[in-house]
PDB file of C-alpha atoms in Angstrom:
ATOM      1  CA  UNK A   1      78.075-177.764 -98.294  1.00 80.00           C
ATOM      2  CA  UNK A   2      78.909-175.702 -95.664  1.00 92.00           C
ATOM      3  CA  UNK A   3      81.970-173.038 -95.520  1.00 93.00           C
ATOM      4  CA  UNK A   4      83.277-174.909 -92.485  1.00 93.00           C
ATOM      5  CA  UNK A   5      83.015-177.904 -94.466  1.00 93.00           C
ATOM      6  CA  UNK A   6      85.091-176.822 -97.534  1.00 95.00           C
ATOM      7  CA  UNK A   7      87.852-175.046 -95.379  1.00 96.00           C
ATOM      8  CA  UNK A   8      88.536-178.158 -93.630  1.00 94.00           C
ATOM      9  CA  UNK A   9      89.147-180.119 -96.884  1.00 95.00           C
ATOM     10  CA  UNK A  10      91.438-177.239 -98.006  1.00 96.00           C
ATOM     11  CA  UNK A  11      93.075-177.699 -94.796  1.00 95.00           C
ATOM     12  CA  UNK A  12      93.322-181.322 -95.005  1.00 93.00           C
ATOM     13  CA  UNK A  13      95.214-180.968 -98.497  1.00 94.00           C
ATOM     14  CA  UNK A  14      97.844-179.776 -99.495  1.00 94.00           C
ATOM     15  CA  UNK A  15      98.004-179.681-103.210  1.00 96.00           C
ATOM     16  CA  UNK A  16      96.364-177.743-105.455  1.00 97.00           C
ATOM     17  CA  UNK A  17      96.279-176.231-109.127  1.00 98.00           C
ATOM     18  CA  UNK A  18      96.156-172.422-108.531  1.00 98.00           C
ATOM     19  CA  UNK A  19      94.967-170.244-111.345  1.00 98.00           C
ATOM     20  CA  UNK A  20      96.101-166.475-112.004  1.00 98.00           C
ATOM     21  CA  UNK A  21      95.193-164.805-114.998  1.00 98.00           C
ATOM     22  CA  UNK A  22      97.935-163.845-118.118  1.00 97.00           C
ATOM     23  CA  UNK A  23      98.413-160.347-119.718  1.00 96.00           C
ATOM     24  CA  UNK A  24      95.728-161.947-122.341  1.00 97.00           C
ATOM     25  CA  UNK A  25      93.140-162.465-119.881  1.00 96.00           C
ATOM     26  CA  UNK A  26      93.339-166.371-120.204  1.00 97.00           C
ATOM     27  CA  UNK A  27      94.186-168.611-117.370  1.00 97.00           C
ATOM     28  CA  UNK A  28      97.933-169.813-116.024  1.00 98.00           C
ATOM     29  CA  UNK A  29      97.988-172.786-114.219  1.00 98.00           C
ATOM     30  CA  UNK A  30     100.734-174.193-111.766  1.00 97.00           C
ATOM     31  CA  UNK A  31     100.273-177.218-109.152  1.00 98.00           C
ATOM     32  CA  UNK A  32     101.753-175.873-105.967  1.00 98.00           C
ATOM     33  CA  UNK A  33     101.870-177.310-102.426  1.00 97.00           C
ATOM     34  CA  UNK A  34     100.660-175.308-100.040  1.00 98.00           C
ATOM     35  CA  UNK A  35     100.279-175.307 -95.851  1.00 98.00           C
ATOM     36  CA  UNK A  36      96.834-173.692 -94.712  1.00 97.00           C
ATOM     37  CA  UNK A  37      96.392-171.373 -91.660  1.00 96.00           C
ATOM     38  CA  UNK A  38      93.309-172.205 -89.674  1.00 92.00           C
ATOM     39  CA  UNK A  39      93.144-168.864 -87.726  1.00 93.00           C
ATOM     40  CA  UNK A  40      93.580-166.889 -90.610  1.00 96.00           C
ATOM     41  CA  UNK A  41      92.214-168.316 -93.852  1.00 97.00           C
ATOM     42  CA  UNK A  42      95.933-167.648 -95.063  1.00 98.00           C
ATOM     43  CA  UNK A  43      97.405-170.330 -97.833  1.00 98.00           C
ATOM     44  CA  UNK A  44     101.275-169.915 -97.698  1.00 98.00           C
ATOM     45  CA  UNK A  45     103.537-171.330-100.739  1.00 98.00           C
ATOM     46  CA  UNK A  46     107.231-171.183-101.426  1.00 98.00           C
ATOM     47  CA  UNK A  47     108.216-170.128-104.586  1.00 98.00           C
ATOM     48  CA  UNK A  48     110.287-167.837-106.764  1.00 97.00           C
ATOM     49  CA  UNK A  49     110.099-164.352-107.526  1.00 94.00           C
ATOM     50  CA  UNK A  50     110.483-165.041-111.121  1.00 95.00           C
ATOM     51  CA  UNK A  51     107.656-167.079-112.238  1.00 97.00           C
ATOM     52  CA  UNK A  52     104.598-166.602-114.159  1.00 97.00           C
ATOM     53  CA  UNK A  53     102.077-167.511-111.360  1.00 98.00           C
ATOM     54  CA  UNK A  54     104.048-164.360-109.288  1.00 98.00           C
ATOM     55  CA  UNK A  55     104.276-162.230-112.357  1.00 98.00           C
ATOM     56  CA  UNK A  56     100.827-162.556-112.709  1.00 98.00           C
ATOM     57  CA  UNK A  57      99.818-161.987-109.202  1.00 98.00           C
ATOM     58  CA  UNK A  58     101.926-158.670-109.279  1.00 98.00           C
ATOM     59  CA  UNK A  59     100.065-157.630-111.809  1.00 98.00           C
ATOM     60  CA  UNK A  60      97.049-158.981-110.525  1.00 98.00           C
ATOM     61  CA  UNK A  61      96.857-160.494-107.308  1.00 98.00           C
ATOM     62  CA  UNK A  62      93.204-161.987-107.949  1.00 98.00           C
ATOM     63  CA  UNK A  63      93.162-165.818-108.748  1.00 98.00           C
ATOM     64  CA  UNK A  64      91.251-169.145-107.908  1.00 98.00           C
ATOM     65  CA  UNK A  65      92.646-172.486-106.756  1.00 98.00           C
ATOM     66  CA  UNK A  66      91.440-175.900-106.752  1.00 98.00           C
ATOM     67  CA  UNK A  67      91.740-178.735-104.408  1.00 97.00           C
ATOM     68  CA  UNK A  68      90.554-182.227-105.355  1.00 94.00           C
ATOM     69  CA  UNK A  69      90.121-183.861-101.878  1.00 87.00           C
ATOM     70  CA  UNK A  70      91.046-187.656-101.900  1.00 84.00           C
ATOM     71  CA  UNK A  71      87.175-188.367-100.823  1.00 84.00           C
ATOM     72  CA  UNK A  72      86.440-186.831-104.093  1.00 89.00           C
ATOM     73  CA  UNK A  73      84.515-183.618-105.484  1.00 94.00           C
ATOM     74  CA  UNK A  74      86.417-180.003-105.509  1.00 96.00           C
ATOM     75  CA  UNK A  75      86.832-177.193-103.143  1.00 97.00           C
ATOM     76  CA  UNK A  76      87.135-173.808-104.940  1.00 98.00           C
ATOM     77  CA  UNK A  77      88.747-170.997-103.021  1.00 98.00           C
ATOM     78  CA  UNK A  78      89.048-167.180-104.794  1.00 98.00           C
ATOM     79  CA  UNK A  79      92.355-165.715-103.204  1.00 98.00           C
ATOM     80  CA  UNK A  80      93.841-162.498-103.201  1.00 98.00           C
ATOM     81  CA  UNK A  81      98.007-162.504-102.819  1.00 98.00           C
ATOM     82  CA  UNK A  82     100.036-160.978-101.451  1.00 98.00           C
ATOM     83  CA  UNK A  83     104.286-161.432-100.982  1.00 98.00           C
ATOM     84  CA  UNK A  84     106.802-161.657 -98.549  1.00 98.00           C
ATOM     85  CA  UNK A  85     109.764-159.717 -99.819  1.00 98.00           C
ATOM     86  CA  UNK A  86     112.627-161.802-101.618  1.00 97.00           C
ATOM     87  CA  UNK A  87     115.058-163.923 -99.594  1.00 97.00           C
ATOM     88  CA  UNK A  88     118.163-162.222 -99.378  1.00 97.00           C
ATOM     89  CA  UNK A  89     119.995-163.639 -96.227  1.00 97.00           C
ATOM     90  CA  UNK A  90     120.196-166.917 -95.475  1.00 97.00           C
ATOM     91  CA  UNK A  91     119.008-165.898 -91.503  1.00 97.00           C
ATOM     92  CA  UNK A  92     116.154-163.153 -92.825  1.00 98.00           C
ATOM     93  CA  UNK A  93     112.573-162.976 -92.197  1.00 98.00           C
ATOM     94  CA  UNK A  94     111.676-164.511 -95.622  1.00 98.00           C
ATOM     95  CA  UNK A  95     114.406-167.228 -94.864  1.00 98.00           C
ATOM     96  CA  UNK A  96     112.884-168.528 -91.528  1.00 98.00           C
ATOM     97  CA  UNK A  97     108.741-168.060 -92.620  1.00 98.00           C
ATOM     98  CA  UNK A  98     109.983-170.236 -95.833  1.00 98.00           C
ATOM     99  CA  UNK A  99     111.334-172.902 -93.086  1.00 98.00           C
ATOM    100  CA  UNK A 100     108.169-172.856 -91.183  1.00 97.00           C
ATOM    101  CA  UNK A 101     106.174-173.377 -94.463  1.00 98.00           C
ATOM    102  CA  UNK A 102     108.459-176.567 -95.465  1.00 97.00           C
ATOM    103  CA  UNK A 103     107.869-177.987 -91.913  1.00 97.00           C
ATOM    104  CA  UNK A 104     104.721-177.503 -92.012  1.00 96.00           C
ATOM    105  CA  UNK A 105     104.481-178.962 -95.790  1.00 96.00           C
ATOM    106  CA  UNK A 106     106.699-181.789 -95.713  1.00 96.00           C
ATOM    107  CA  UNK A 107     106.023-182.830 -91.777  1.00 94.00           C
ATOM    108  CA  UNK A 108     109.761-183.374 -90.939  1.00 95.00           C
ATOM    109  CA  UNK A 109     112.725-181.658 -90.889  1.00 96.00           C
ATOM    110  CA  UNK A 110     115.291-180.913 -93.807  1.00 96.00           C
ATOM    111  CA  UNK A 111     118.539-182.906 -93.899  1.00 96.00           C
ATOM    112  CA  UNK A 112     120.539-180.186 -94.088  1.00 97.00           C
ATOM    113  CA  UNK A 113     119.194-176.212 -93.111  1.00 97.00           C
ATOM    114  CA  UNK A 114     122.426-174.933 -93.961  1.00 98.00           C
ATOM    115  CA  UNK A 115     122.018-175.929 -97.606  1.00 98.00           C
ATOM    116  CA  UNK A 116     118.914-175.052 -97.573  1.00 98.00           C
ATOM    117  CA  UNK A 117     119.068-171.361 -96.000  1.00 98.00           C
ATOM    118  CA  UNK A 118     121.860-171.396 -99.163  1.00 98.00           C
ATOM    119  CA  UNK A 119     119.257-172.369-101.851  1.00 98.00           C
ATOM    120  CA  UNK A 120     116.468-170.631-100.664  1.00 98.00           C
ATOM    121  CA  UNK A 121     118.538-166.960-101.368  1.00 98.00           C
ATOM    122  CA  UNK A 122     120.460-168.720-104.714  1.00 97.00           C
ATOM    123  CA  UNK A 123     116.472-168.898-105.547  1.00 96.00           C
ATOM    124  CA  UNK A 124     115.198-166.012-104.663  1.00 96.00           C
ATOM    125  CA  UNK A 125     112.513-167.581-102.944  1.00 98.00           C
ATOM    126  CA  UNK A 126     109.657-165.558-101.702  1.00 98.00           C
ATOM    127  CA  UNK A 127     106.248-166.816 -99.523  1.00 98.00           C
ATOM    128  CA  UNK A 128     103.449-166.353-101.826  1.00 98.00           C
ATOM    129  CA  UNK A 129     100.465-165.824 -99.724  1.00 98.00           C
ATOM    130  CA  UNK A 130      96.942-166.546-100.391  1.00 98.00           C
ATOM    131  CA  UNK A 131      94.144-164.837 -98.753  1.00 98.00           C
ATOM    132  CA  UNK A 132      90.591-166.724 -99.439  1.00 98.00           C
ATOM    133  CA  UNK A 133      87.805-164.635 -99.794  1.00 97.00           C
ATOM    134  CA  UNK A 134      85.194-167.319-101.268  1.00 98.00           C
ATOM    135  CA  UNK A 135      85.020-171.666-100.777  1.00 98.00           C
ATOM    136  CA  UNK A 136      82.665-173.204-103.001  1.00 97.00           C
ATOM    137  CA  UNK A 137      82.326-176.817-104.311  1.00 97.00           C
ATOM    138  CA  UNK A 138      81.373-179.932-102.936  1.00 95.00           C
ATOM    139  CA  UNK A 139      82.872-182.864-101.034  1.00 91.00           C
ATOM    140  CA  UNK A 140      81.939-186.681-100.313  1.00 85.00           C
ATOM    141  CA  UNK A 141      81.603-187.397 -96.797  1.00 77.00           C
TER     142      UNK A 141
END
């Protein structure tokens, strides 16, 4: 399979099981949705600064992720993160990129920004960001 090939059914997804690695060198796994960046081979997810997949990251910000596209096979893609800093006002820079990524994610807008702008500091939310380095798999045409 090609490169161009396996981007484009990353890019066609948006689900995937991502994979970081725990203190005791075995795997974590967490389904995430995700939003993929054509331009710049950039996954973006919305999560919070507290859980294991960003522990782990922090610690070490190699992992692998896995997309099953609905055609069938896999698409493999090694990542490197890296983190937007934690939402702290509900009209910051982390704030409005975590807007953008639910647009893009859910394909409509949110009943109610306000509440959400609210949540999205009460969380702590961050932008995980996933740089791919590597696509490998396969995929049926």
């Amino acid at each position: 399979m090609s490169d161009d090939d396996l981007w484009a059914a990353v890019v066609a997804a948006d689900l995937c099981t991502l994979a970081t690695i725990r203190k005791d060198g075995r795997p974590q796994l967490s389904d995430v949705n995700y939003t993929a960046d054509p331009a710049t081979r950039v996954l973006r997810i919305s999560t919070r600064g507290s859980l294991a997949k960003v522990l782990n990251l922090r610690r070490d910000p190699r992992a692998t992720l896995r997309v099953g596209p609905p055609s069938g096979g896999y698409v493999a893609a090694d990542v490197t993160a890296s983190f937007s800093p934690p939402s702290a006002d509900e009209h910051d820079a982390t704030v409005e990129e975590l807007i953008e990524v639910y647009r893009l994610i859910a394909r409509k807008e949110h009943p109610d920004w306000d509440d959400y702008r609210r949540a999205m500091v009460a969380d702590g939310r961050i932008v995980l960001r996933l740089a791919v380095e590597r696509l490998y798999g396969w995929t049926m045409p």
